[in-house]
mmCIF file of C-alpha atoms and ligand atoms in Angstrom:
data_model
loop_
_atom_site.group_PDB
_atom_site.id
_atom_site.type_symbol
_atom_site.label_atom_id
_atom_site.label_comp_id
_atom_site.label_asym_id
_atom_site.label_seq_id
_atom_site.Cartn_x
_atom_site.Cartn_y
_atom_site.Cartn_z
ATOM 1 C CA MET A 1 -0.141 -0.090 -0.025
ATOM 2 C CA SER A 2 1.494 3.097 -1.070
ATOM 3 C CA ALA A 3 1.680 6.117 1.294
ATOM 4 C CA LEU A 4 -0.722 8.012 -0.875
ATOM 5 C CA ASN A 5 -3.369 5.310 -0.507
ATOM 6 C CA LEU A 6 -2.706 5.188 3.240
ATOM 7 C CA PHE A 7 -3.047 8.907 3.619
ATOM 8 C CA LEU A 8 -6.264 8.917 1.260
ATOM 9 C CA GLY A 9 -7.698 6.034 3.574
ATOM 10 C CA SER A 10 -6.986 7.826 6.709
ATOM 11 C CA LEU A 11 -8.817 10.862 4.996
ATOM 12 C CA VAL A 12 -11.643 8.946 4.190
ATOM 13 C CA GLY A 13 -11.935 7.408 7.902
ATOM 14 C CA VAL A 14 -11.503 10.815 9.244
ATOM 15 C CA ALA A 15 -14.377 12.119 6.934
ATOM 16 C CA ILE A 16 -16.659 9.171 8.129
ATOM 17 C CA VAL A 17 -16.007 9.657 11.804
ATOM 18 C CA ALA A 18 -16.575 13.489 11.318
ATOM 19 C CA ALA A 19 -19.796 12.871 9.195
ATOM 20 C CA ARG A 20 -20.947 10.736 12.101
ATOM 21 C CA TRP A 21 -19.998 13.252 14.780
ATOM 22 C CA PHE A 22 -21.890 15.832 12.999
ATOM 23 C CA TYR A 23 -24.834 13.628 11.858
ATOM 24 C CA GLY A 24 -25.131 12.491 15.638
ATOM 25 C CA ARG A 25 -24.900 16.325 16.503
ATOM 26 C CA TRP A 26 -27.630 17.392 14.139
ATOM 27 C CA ARG A 27 -30.133 14.372 15.025
ATOM 28 C CA ALA A 28 -29.540 15.645 18.765
ATOM 29 C CA ALA A 29 -30.206 19.084 17.775
ATOM 30 C CA GLU A 30 -33.167 17.981 15.467
ATOM 31 C CA ALA A 31 -34.813 15.989 18.564
ATOM 32 C CA ARG A 32 -34.076 18.936 20.959
ATOM 33 C CA ARG A 33 -35.876 21.100 18.600
ATOM 34 C CA GLU A 34 -38.963 18.577 18.090
ATOM 35 C CA THR A 35 -39.221 18.262 22.109
ATOM 36 C CA GLU A 36 -39.276 22.175 22.031
ATOM 37 C CA MET A 37 -41.628 22.221 19.462
ATOM 38 C CA ALA A 38 -44.076 19.714 21.255
ATOM 39 C CA GLU A 39 -43.475 21.785 24.477
ATOM 40 C CA LEU A 40 -44.361 24.822 22.471
ATOM 41 C CA ARG A 41 -47.457 23.245 20.984
ATOM 42 C CA GLU A 42 -48.523 21.877 24.460
ATOM 43 C CA ALA A 43 -48.223 25.384 25.830
ATOM 44 C CA HIS A 44 -50.074 26.824 23.162
ATOM 45 C CA ALA A 45 -52.978 24.172 23.409
ATOM 46 C CA VAL A 46 -52.971 24.926 27.319
ATOM 47 C CA ALA A 47 -53.158 28.658 26.908
ATOM 48 C CA LEU A 48 -55.933 28.389 23.758
ATOM 49 C CA HIS A 49 -58.072 25.910 26.138
ATOM 50 C CA THR A 50 -57.379 28.650 29.247
ATOM 51 C CA HIS A 51 -58.491 31.214 26.629
ATOM 52 C CA THR A 52 -61.294 29.655 25.664
ATOM 53 C CA ALA A 53 -62.607 28.633 28.933
ATOM 54 C CA ARG A 54 -61.949 32.107 30.266
ATOM 55 C CA LEU A 55 -64.130 33.739 27.319
ATOM 56 C CA GLU A 56 -66.879 30.985 27.766
ATOM 57 C CA ALA A 57 -67.183 31.732 31.481
ATOM 58 C CA THR A 58 -67.096 35.367 30.611
ATOM 59 C CA LEU A 59 -70.019 35.018 28.123
ATOM 60 C CA ASP A 60 -71.775 32.738 30.494
ATOM 61 C CA SER A 61 -71.829 34.967 33.229
ATOM 62 C CA MET A 62 -73.567 37.702 31.190
ATOM 63 C CA VAL A 63 -76.630 38.809 32.166
ATOM 64 C CA GLU A 64 -77.686 39.576 28.449
ATOM 65 C CA GLY A 65 -77.883 36.722 25.722
ATOM 66 C CA LEU A 66 -75.320 36.797 23.022
ATOM 67 C CA VAL A 67 -75.298 34.883 19.701
ATOM 68 C CA VAL A 68 -72.707 34.870 16.894
ATOM 69 C CA VAL A 69 -73.904 33.937 13.330
ATOM 70 C CA ASP A 70 -71.518 33.195 10.306
ATOM 71 C CA PRO A 71 -72.508 35.059 7.224
ATOM 72 C CA ARG A 72 -74.933 31.983 6.191
ATOM 73 C CA GLY A 73 -76.855 32.755 9.474
ATOM 74 C CA ARG A 74 -75.621 29.789 11.084
ATOM 75 C CA ILE A 75 -74.951 29.973 14.967
ATOM 76 C CA VAL A 76 -71.401 29.924 15.857
ATOM 77 C CA LEU A 77 -71.611 30.686 19.328
ATOM 78 C CA ALA A 78 -74.269 31.283 22.060
ATOM 79 C CA ASN A 79 -73.955 31.846 25.804
ATOM 80 C CA ARG A 80 -75.911 30.395 28.612
ATOM 81 C CA ALA A 81 -78.301 33.458 28.766
ATOM 82 C CA ALA A 82 -79.237 33.236 25.168
ATOM 83 C CA GLU A 83 -79.983 29.510 25.744
ATOM 84 C CA ALA A 84 -82.420 30.438 28.797
ATOM 85 C CA LEU A 85 -84.027 33.269 26.671
ATOM 86 C CA PHE A 86 -84.863 31.036 23.628
ATOM 87 C CA GLY A 87 -85.104 27.800 25.258
ATOM 88 C CA PHE A 88 -82.478 26.042 23.191
ATOM 89 C CA SER A 89 -79.480 23.660 24.005
ATOM 90 C CA ARG A 90 -75.935 24.224 23.004
ATOM 91 C CA MET A 91 -76.302 21.108 20.794
ATOM 92 C CA MET A 92 -78.296 23.392 18.416
ATOM 93 C CA VAL A 93 -75.261 25.616 17.694
ATOM 94 C CA GLY A 94 -74.552 24.999 14.003
ATOM 95 C CA GLY A 95 -78.165 25.238 12.984
ATOM 96 C CA THR A 96 -79.226 28.522 11.325
ATOM 97 C CA LEU A 97 -80.763 31.460 13.753
ATOM 98 C CA LEU A 98 -84.231 31.056 11.879
ATOM 99 C CA GLU A 99 -84.488 27.402 12.408
ATOM 100 C CA THR A 100 -83.240 27.468 16.156
ATOM 101 C CA LEU A 101 -84.759 30.719 17.430
ATOM 102 C CA ARG A 102 -87.851 30.338 15.168
ATOM 103 C CA HIS A 103 -88.440 34.200 15.213
ATOM 104 C CA HIS A 104 -88.634 35.811 11.726
ATOM 105 C CA GLU A 105 -87.709 39.337 12.906
ATOM 106 C CA VAL A 106 -84.599 38.226 14.758
ATOM 107 C CA ALA A 107 -83.308 36.314 11.544
ATOM 108 C CA ALA A 108 -84.100 38.959 9.488
ATOM 109 C CA LEU A 109 -82.292 41.662 11.656
ATOM 110 C CA ALA A 110 -79.181 39.531 11.936
ATOM 111 C CA ALA A 111 -78.959 39.145 8.092
ATOM 112 C CA ARG A 112 -79.720 42.962 7.706
ATOM 113 C CA VAL A 113 -76.632 44.118 9.833
ATOM 114 C CA GLY A 114 -74.716 41.003 8.451
ATOM 115 C CA ALA A 115 -74.757 42.153 5.027
ATOM 116 C CA GLU A 116 -74.680 46.053 5.624
ATOM 117 C CA GLY A 117 -72.023 45.911 8.118
ATOM 118 C CA ALA A 118 -74.440 47.956 10.352
ATOM 119 C CA VAL A 119 -75.300 48.286 13.952
ATOM 120 C CA ILE A 120 -78.915 48.430 14.749
ATOM 121 C CA GLU A 121 -81.066 48.420 18.022
ATOM 122 C CA GLN A 122 -84.426 46.932 17.901
ATOM 123 C CA GLU A 123 -87.049 45.878 20.439
ATOM 124 C CA VAL A 124 -88.651 42.737 19.650
ATOM 125 C CA ARG A 125 -91.400 40.331 21.475
ATOM 126 C CA ILE A 126 -90.823 36.755 21.779
ATOM 127 C CA GLU A 127 -93.726 34.492 22.452
ATOM 128 C CA ARG A 128 -91.853 31.090 22.872
ATOM 129 C CA PRO A 129 -90.831 29.666 25.535
ATOM 130 C CA THR A 130 -92.409 32.500 27.265
ATOM 131 C CA VAL A 131 -93.576 35.870 26.604
ATOM 132 C CA ARG A 132 -90.769 38.454 26.981
ATOM 133 C CA VAL A 133 -89.720 41.733 25.491
ATOM 134 C CA LEU A 134 -86.170 42.004 24.298
ATOM 135 C CA GLN A 135 -84.040 44.621 23.257
ATOM 136 C CA ILE A 136 -81.370 43.701 20.301
ATOM 137 C CA SER A 137 -78.246 45.254 19.818
ATOM 138 C CA ALA A 138 -77.033 43.793 16.657
ATOM 139 C CA VAL A 139 -73.709 44.486 15.057
ATOM 140 C CA GLY A 140 -72.500 43.462 11.416
ATOM 141 C CA LEU A 141 -68.893 41.794 11.408
ATOM 142 C CA ARG A 142 -66.332 42.166 8.683
ATOM 143 C CA ASP A 143 -63.450 40.248 7.722
ATOM 144 C CA PRO A 144 -60.152 42.020 7.167
ATOM 145 C CA SER A 145 -60.685 42.264 3.646
ATOM 146 C CA GLY A 146 -64.229 44.222 4.208
ATOM 147 C CA GLY A 147 -66.291 40.973 3.215
ATOM 148 C CA ALA A 148 -69.347 39.986 5.128
ATOM 149 C CA ALA A 149 -68.078 37.903 8.385
ATOM 150 C CA GLY A 150 -71.357 37.263 10.156
ATOM 151 C CA ALA A 151 -73.261 39.229 12.953
ATOM 152 C CA VAL A 152 -73.063 39.513 17.052
ATOM 153 C CA LEU A 153 -76.500 39.761 18.570
ATOM 154 C CA VAL A 154 -76.715 40.926 22.135
ATOM 155 C CA PHE A 155 -80.527 40.458 23.928
ATOM 156 C CA HIS A 156 -81.553 42.326 26.847
ATOM 157 C CA ASP A 157 -84.584 41.242 28.593
ATOM 158 C CA VAL A 158 -86.744 44.188 29.079
ATOM 159 C CA THR A 159 -89.975 42.691 29.940
ATOM 160 C CA ARG A 160 -90.151 43.808 33.637
ATOM 161 C CA LEU A 161 -89.016 47.279 32.628
ATOM 162 C CA ARG A 162 -92.028 47.490 30.279
ATOM 163 C CA GLU A 163 -94.325 46.142 32.692
ATOM 164 C CA LEU A 164 -93.336 48.367 35.249
ATOM 165 C CA GLU A 165 -93.652 51.566 32.715
ATOM 166 C CA ALA A 166 -97.093 50.203 31.899
ATOM 167 C CA VAL A 167 -97.960 50.094 35.579
ATOM 168 C CA ARG A 168 -96.761 53.618 36.059
ATOM 169 C CA GLN A 169 -98.750 54.928 33.118
ATOM 170 C CA ASP A 170 -101.831 53.328 34.365
ATOM 171 C CA PHE A 171 -101.511 54.747 37.715
ATOM 172 C CA VAL A 172 -100.701 58.066 36.450
ATOM 173 C CA ALA A 173 -103.892 57.922 34.323
ATOM 174 C CA ASN A 174 -106.006 56.849 37.352
ATOM 175 C CA VAL A 175 -104.655 59.425 39.547
ATOM 176 C CA SER A 176 -105.496 62.192 36.879
ATOM 177 C CA HIS A 177 -108.959 60.558 36.615
ATOM 178 C CA GLU A 178 -109.518 60.528 40.445
ATOM 179 C CA LEU A 179 -108.521 64.008 40.620
ATOM 180 C CA ARG A 180 -110.124 65.341 37.892
ATOM 181 C CA THR A 181 -113.761 63.869 38.807
ATOM 182 C CA PRO A 182 -113.808 65.767 41.924
ATOM 183 C CA LEU A 183 -112.478 68.720 40.754
ATOM 184 C CA SER A 184 -114.767 69.152 38.075
ATOM 185 C CA LEU A 185 -117.617 68.934 40.313
ATOM 186 C CA ILE A 186 -116.197 71.639 42.237
ATOM 187 C CA LYS A 187 -115.732 73.749 39.534
ATOM 188 C CA SER A 188 -119.216 73.115 37.978
ATOM 189 C CA THR A 189 -120.687 73.805 41.262
ATOM 190 C CA ALA A 190 -118.925 76.886 41.943
ATOM 191 C CA GLU A 191 -119.818 78.196 38.528
ATOM 192 C CA THR A 192 -123.482 77.489 39.239
ATOM 193 C CA LEU A 193 -123.479 79.311 42.617
ATOM 194 C CA LEU A 194 -121.819 82.404 40.816
ATOM 195 C CA ASP A 195 -124.408 82.221 37.935
ATOM 196 C CA GLY A 196 -126.952 83.036 40.656
ATOM 197 C CA ALA A 197 -127.744 80.128 42.878
ATOM 198 C CA LYS A 198 -125.876 81.899 45.560
ATOM 199 C CA ASP A 199 -128.901 84.173 46.029
ATOM 200 C CA ASP A 200 -131.172 81.329 47.190
ATOM 201 C CA PRO A 201 -129.665 80.245 50.667
ATOM 202 C CA ALA A 202 -131.196 77.097 50.805
ATOM 203 C CA VAL A 203 -129.686 76.098 47.297
ATOM 204 C CA ALA A 204 -126.517 77.768 48.163
ATOM 205 C CA THR A 205 -126.118 75.754 51.179
ATOM 206 C CA ARG A 206 -126.810 72.545 49.398
ATOM 207 C CA PHE A 207 -124.085 73.526 46.668
ATOM 208 C CA LEU A 208 -121.753 74.410 49.184
ATOM 209 C CA GLU A 209 -122.040 71.170 51.022
ATOM 210 C CA ILE A 210 -121.155 69.529 47.656
ATOM 211 C CA ILE A 211 -118.305 71.362 47.141
ATOM 212 C CA ASP A 212 -117.014 70.701 50.779
ATOM 213 C CA LYS A 213 -117.618 67.018 49.947
ATOM 214 C CA HIS A 214 -115.746 66.520 47.281
ATOM 215 C CA ALA A 215 -112.958 68.883 48.700
ATOM 216 C CA ASN A 216 -112.707 66.456 51.333
ATOM 217 C CA ARG A 217 -112.720 63.688 48.860
ATOM 218 C CA LEU A 218 -109.493 65.121 47.262
ATOM 219 C CA THR A 219 -107.708 65.792 50.413
ATOM 220 C CA LEU A 220 -108.214 62.066 51.331
ATOM 221 C CA LEU A 221 -106.916 61.202 48.037
ATOM 222 C CA ILE A 222 -103.922 63.486 48.155
ATOM 223 C CA ASP A 223 -103.213 62.039 51.642
ATOM 224 C CA ASP A 224 -103.478 58.308 50.458
ATOM 225 C CA LEU A 225 -101.422 59.237 47.216
ATOM 226 C CA LEU A 226 -98.684 60.875 49.459
ATOM 227 C CA LEU A 227 -98.619 57.986 52.187
ATOM 228 C CA LEU A 228 -98.308 55.355 49.410
ATOM 229 C CA ALA A 229 -95.346 57.142 47.576
ATOM 230 C CA ARG A 230 -93.607 57.363 51.101
ATOM 231 C CA LEU A 231 -94.108 53.958 51.743
ATOM 232 C CA ASP A 232 -92.994 52.758 48.265
ATOM 233 C CA ALA A 233 -89.977 54.786 48.934
ATOM 234 C CA GLY A 234 -89.556 53.268 52.443
ATOM 235 C CA ARG A 235 -89.706 56.983 53.891
ATOM 236 C CA VAL A 236 -92.283 56.031 56.564
ATOM 237 C CA GLU A 237 -90.432 55.830 59.689
ATOM 238 C CA MET A 238 -91.873 52.772 61.681
ATOM 239 C CA THR A 239 -91.633 52.677 65.431
ATOM 240 C CA PHE A 240 -91.923 49.039 66.444
ATOM 241 C CA GLU A 241 -93.319 48.142 69.936
ATOM 242 C CA ALA A 242 -94.867 45.322 71.926
ATOM 243 C CA TRP A 243 -98.615 46.395 71.066
ATOM 244 C CA PRO A 244 -101.485 44.699 72.906
ATOM 245 C CA LEU A 245 -103.999 43.828 70.000
ATOM 246 C CA ARG A 246 -107.135 43.790 72.100
ATOM 247 C CA GLU A 247 -106.698 47.427 73.024
ATOM 248 C CA ALA A 248 -105.376 48.579 69.493
ATOM 249 C CA ALA A 249 -108.895 46.767 68.073
ATOM 250 C CA GLN A 250 -110.909 48.759 70.680
ATOM 251 C CA ASP A 251 -109.428 52.231 69.980
ATOM 252 C CA SER A 252 -109.946 51.604 66.386
ATOM 253 C CA LEU A 253 -113.611 50.462 66.691
ATOM 254 C CA ASP A 254 -114.227 53.294 68.749
ATOM 255 C CA ASP A 255 -113.637 55.699 65.932
ATOM 256 C CA PHE A 256 -116.193 54.059 63.929
ATOM 257 C CA GLY A 257 -119.082 54.300 66.706
ATOM 258 C CA ILE A 258 -121.133 56.941 64.836
ATOM 259 C CA MET A 259 -120.794 55.536 61.357
ATOM 260 C CA ALA A 260 -121.645 51.860 62.215
ATOM 261 C CA ARG A 261 -124.891 53.187 64.361
ATOM 262 C CA ALA A 262 -126.107 55.134 61.206
ATOM 263 C CA ARG A 263 -126.045 51.791 59.406
ATOM 264 C CA GLY A 264 -127.260 49.886 62.388
ATOM 265 C CA VAL A 265 -123.933 47.834 62.245
ATOM 266 C CA THR A 266 -122.716 46.110 65.589
ATOM 267 C CA LEU A 267 -119.224 46.202 66.289
ATOM 268 C CA GLU A 268 -117.511 43.271 68.097
ATOM 269 C CA ASN A 269 -114.115 42.988 69.399
ATOM 270 C CA ALA A 270 -113.064 39.331 70.119
ATOM 271 C CA VAL A 271 -109.436 39.588 70.458
ATOM 272 C CA PRO A 272 -108.080 37.725 73.255
ATOM 273 C CA ALA A 273 -106.693 39.940 76.127
ATOM 274 C CA ASP A 274 -103.046 38.675 75.786
ATOM 275 C CA LEU A 275 -102.437 38.956 72.424
ATOM 276 C CA VAL A 276 -99.076 41.152 71.523
ATOM 277 C CA ALA A 277 -97.517 42.024 68.266
ATOM 278 C CA ARG A 278 -94.622 43.997 67.035
ATOM 279 C CA ALA A 279 -96.196 46.810 65.451
ATOM 280 C CA ASP A 280 -95.844 50.544 64.636
ATOM 281 C CA PRO A 281 -99.002 51.522 66.732
ATOM 282 C CA GLU A 282 -99.949 54.768 64.349
ATOM 283 C CA ARG A 283 -99.463 52.503 61.240
ATOM 284 C CA LEU A 284 -101.564 49.478 62.602
ATOM 285 C CA ARG A 285 -104.340 51.733 63.524
ATOM 286 C CA GLN A 286 -104.329 53.038 60.168
ATOM 287 C CA VAL A 287 -104.725 49.433 58.684
ATOM 288 C CA LEU A 288 -107.417 48.509 61.017
ATOM 289 C CA SER A 289 -109.267 51.772 60.225
ATOM 290 C CA ASN A 290 -109.065 50.802 56.608
ATOM 291 C CA LEU A 291 -110.437 47.417 57.099
ATOM 292 C CA ILE A 292 -113.136 48.447 59.526
ATOM 293 C CA ASP A 293 -114.382 51.245 57.315
ATOM 294 C CA ASN A 294 -114.477 48.831 54.249
ATOM 295 C CA ALA A 295 -116.478 46.136 56.648
ATOM 296 C CA ILE A 296 -118.997 48.851 57.481
ATOM 297 C CA LYS A 297 -119.127 50.473 53.825
ATOM 298 C CA TYR A 298 -119.265 47.323 51.920
ATOM 299 C CA GLY A 299 -120.675 44.991 54.468
ATOM 300 C CA ARG A 300 -124.629 44.191 55.330
ATOM 301 C CA PRO A 301 -126.855 47.098 56.729
ATOM 302 C CA GLU A 302 -127.664 45.923 60.153
ATOM 303 C CA GLY A 303 -124.904 43.510 59.860
ATOM 304 C CA ARG A 304 -121.767 42.609 62.209
ATOM 305 C CA VAL A 305 -118.142 43.329 62.195
ATOM 306 C CA THR A 306 -115.921 41.243 64.202
ATOM 307 C CA ILE A 307 -112.209 41.655 65.012
ATOM 308 C CA GLY A 308 -110.674 38.251 66.235
ATOM 309 C CA GLY A 309 -107.334 37.340 66.495
ATOM 310 C CA ARG A 310 -105.127 34.432 67.761
ATOM 311 C CA PRO A 311 -101.225 33.430 67.961
ATOM 312 C CA LEU A 312 -100.047 31.532 64.859
ATOM 313 C CA ASP A 313 -97.116 30.253 66.187
ATOM 314 C CA ASP A 314 -94.017 31.230 68.369
ATOM 315 C CA ALA A 315 -93.102 33.990 65.952
ATOM 316 C CA ARG A 316 -96.499 35.157 64.501
ATOM 317 C CA VAL A 317 -99.994 36.280 65.438
ATOM 318 C CA GLU A 318 -103.163 36.651 63.245
ATOM 319 C CA LEU A 319 -105.811 39.565 63.519
ATOM 320 C CA THR A 320 -109.024 39.185 61.387
ATOM 321 C CA VAL A 321 -111.703 41.695 60.213
ATOM 322 C CA ARG A 322 -114.678 39.911 59.366
ATOM 323 C CA ASP A 323 -118.021 41.134 58.019
ATOM 324 C CA ASP A 324 -121.384 39.330 56.918
ATOM 325 C CA GLY A 325 -121.935 41.288 53.832
ATOM 326 C CA PRO A 326 -122.308 40.435 50.009
ATOM 327 C CA GLY A 327 -118.395 39.372 49.704
ATOM 328 C CA ILE A 328 -115.959 39.880 47.096
ATOM 329 C CA PRO A 329 -116.266 37.841 43.943
ATOM 330 C CA PRO A 330 -113.359 34.997 43.642
ATOM 331 C CA GLU A 331 -111.840 36.750 40.677
ATOM 332 C CA ALA A 332 -111.497 40.134 42.321
ATOM 333 C CA LYS A 333 -110.068 38.546 45.652
ATOM 334 C CA GLU A 334 -106.233 39.329 44.452
ATOM 335 C CA ARG A 335 -107.236 42.323 42.761
ATOM 336 C CA VAL A 336 -108.703 44.602 45.448
ATOM 337 C CA PHE A 337 -105.248 45.108 46.787
ATOM 338 C CA GLU A 338 -104.273 46.759 43.603
ATOM 339 C CA ARG A 339 -104.227 50.685 43.666
ATOM 340 C CA PHE A 340 -107.793 51.997 42.116
ATOM 341 C CA TYR A 341 -109.144 48.856 41.692
ATOM 342 C CA ARG A 342 -112.784 48.338 42.936
ATOM 343 C CA VAL A 343 -115.375 45.654 42.587
ATOM 344 C CA ASP A 344 -118.244 48.159 42.078
ATOM 345 C CA LYS A 345 -116.851 51.433 40.868
ATOM 346 C CA ALA A 346 -119.922 53.659 41.191
ATOM 347 C CA ARG A 347 -120.626 52.114 44.627
ATOM 348 C CA ALA A 348 -117.292 52.483 46.075
ATOM 349 C CA ARG A 349 -117.007 56.369 44.733
ATOM 350 C CA GLU A 350 -120.392 56.931 46.117
ATOM 351 C CA GLN A 351 -119.335 55.440 49.398
ATOM 352 C CA GLY A 352 -116.339 58.156 49.256
ATOM 353 C CA GLY A 353 -113.458 55.615 49.173
ATOM 354 C CA THR A 354 -110.346 56.514 47.266
ATOM 355 C CA GLY A 355 -109.653 53.141 46.073
ATOM 356 C CA LEU A 356 -106.336 53.107 47.736
ATOM 357 C CA GLY A 357 -107.075 51.834 51.081
ATOM 358 C CA LEU A 358 -106.154 48.236 50.749
ATOM 359 C CA ALA A 359 -103.095 48.976 48.713
ATOM 360 C CA ILE A 360 -101.885 50.981 51.949
ATOM 361 C CA VAL A 361 -102.905 48.014 54.094
ATOM 362 C CA LYS A 362 -100.664 45.709 52.096
ATOM 363 C CA ASN A 363 -97.603 48.148 51.900
ATOM 364 C CA VAL A 364 -97.896 48.595 55.651
ATOM 365 C CA MET A 365 -98.178 45.106 56.613
ATOM 366 C CA GLN A 366 -95.143 44.475 54.364
ATOM 367 C CA ALA A 367 -93.161 47.072 56.293
ATOM 368 C CA HIS A 368 -94.013 45.223 59.426
ATOM 369 C CA GLY A 369 -92.503 41.835 58.141
ATOM 370 C CA GLY A 370 -96.108 40.639 57.783
ATOM 371 C CA GLU A 371 -98.831 40.042 55.297
ATOM 372 C CA VAL A 372 -102.569 40.485 54.331
ATOM 373 C CA ARG A 373 -104.980 38.389 52.742
ATOM 374 C CA VAL A 374 -108.616 37.855 52.141
ATOM 375 C CA GLU A 375 -111.038 35.285 52.217
ATOM 376 C CA SER A 376 -114.695 35.889 51.041
ATOM 377 C CA ALA A 377 -117.831 33.672 50.218
ATOM 378 C CA PRO A 378 -120.319 35.740 48.151
ATOM 379 C CA GLY A 379 -123.404 36.111 50.161
ATOM 380 C CA VAL A 380 -121.860 35.128 53.617
ATOM 381 C CA GLY A 381 -119.190 37.630 54.462
ATOM 382 C CA THR A 382 -115.421 38.656 54.155
ATOM 383 C CA THR A 383 -112.617 38.193 56.262
ATOM 384 C CA PHE A 384 -109.220 40.017 56.000
ATOM 385 C CA PHE A 385 -106.351 37.884 57.726
ATOM 386 C CA LEU A 386 -103.394 40.124 58.996
ATOM 387 C CA THR A 387 -100.194 38.239 60.057
ATOM 388 C CA LEU A 388 -97.945 40.136 62.468
ATOM 389 C CA PRO A 389 -94.746 39.082 64.051
ATOM 390 C CA THR A 390 -94.455 38.834 67.742
ATOM 391 C CA MET A 391 -91.473 40.413 70.028
ATOM 392 C CA LYS A 392 -89.900 37.137 70.167
ATOM 393 C CA ASP A 393 -86.546 38.334 68.724
ATOM 394 C CA GLU A 394 -86.103 41.333 70.986
HETATM 395 P P1 ADP B 401 -111.998 51.924 48.567
HETATM 396 O O1 ADP B 401 -111.523 53.227 48.672
HETATM 397 O O2 ADP B 401 -112.853 52.072 47.256
HETATM 398 O O3 ADP B 401 -113.126 51.208 49.613
HETATM 399 P P2 ADP B 401 -110.135 49.991 48.890
HETATM 400 O O4 ADP B 401 -108.586 49.870 48.266
HETATM 401 O O5 ADP B 401 -109.994 50.072 50.586
HETATM 402 O O6 ADP B 401 -110.811 51.127 48.138
HETATM 403 O O7 ADP B 401 -110.993 48.709 48.453
HETATM 404 C C1 ADP B 401 -110.867 48.166 47.209
HETATM 405 C C2 ADP B 401 -112.232 47.607 46.701
HETATM 406 O O8 ADP B 401 -112.394 46.282 47.384
HETATM 407 C C3 ADP B 401 -113.655 48.403 46.954
HETATM 408 O O9 ADP B 401 -113.711 49.151 46.462
HETATM 409 C C4 ADP B 401 -114.767 47.232 47.308
HETATM 410 O O10 ADP B 401 -114.980 46.821 46.056
HETATM 411 C C5 ADP B 401 -113.627 45.905 47.418
HETATM 412 N N1 ADP B 401 -113.924 45.490 49.325
HETATM 413 C C6 ADP B 401 -113.055 46.084 49.998
HETATM 414 N N2 ADP B 401 -113.307 45.601 51.377
HETATM 415 C C7 ADP B 401 -114.410 44.790 51.138
HETATM 416 C C8 ADP B 401 -115.471 44.391 51.926
HETATM 417 N N3 ADP B 401 -115.344 44.185 53.367
HETATM 418 N N4 ADP B 401 -116.579 43.509 51.258
HETATM 419 C C9 ADP B 401 -116.593 43.733 50.155
HETATM 420 N N5 ADP B 401 -115.565 44.338 49.063
HETATM 421 C C10 ADP B 401 -114.698 44.768 49.894
#
């Protein structure tokens, strides 16, 4: 073997060893890179999962319903509030808005904002699964090249708000009506007096009595309205005391002696002597007055009005105001506690009531931590039940 061959042979040997060495290094580096990539992918997956879970939790904690649709109107995302509002399950994500929500107006709104890339606010009424009024904020989405990318719909349930607005409007309309009636009577009577009736003393006296009666009615109405407004706002200060109920009932009955005698009504106090409640004496007197007044007014002439009472349990006592009058029809039983609700409007006004008496009773009882309910058998009589706390905890 020549020296050259030996040299070349060693060179090849060195080259092979070097190549192996480099290959080994490369493999090790590649393996390291793969491990790093796998770790990175794992970290990304964990981050994505955390991010998605966080986003889902955020969306699910929203009070508003949220639905995201793609450009073809298919639901790609819906939060829990949206599911509850429309009564669909998350399994239905992927279906179109129209087939899932079954509401044409909502589907049309999503399509419109999606196509126009617009922002629209709209109120809709849904009938299923329950009747609700929803305020929708709809936003059209755009992809980076400006193409339609679907829409986001946010549903705000305004049912309660609209109901309260309706109650408030009814109340304002009722108050105006109740104020206008006595006012116009006062005005027309005063005009008749000025037109000459004042010159006849007998006629003048009769007309002045009419004015006086309706002015009194206005005063009662305004007093009741102001009291209710203060009760609603929690601005009536209550001073709770251990109040003996038999004496409380007697005081209230004594106030109505003249009125009862005029109608031949017998008043009876059947409250046990040892019954005590935690009550504000002045307000409780008002509650009893309203109930006794009604029992005499709407009860039977020559009838009987009885106040009774009994302990219910350690924490509560019950007072009852019973009459033997014509009663309250079953369908009106709950409604008599509404403001201005009267079973027989003409009769109630003729009796001089404001239509607010039982609403005040209900509010005062609630402020006592108690309640009021009524039972009535047509033709037999009516009983109002008051539940009051005892002084047990104090
Ligand atoms: P009002 O000023 O008209 O008496 P209330 O709120 O006190 O207003 O009562 C509401 C309505 O409930 C009355 O108009 C009457 O129709 C009915 N009502 C209340 N108490 C009785 C009763 N004891 N018997 C029959 N009807 C009653």
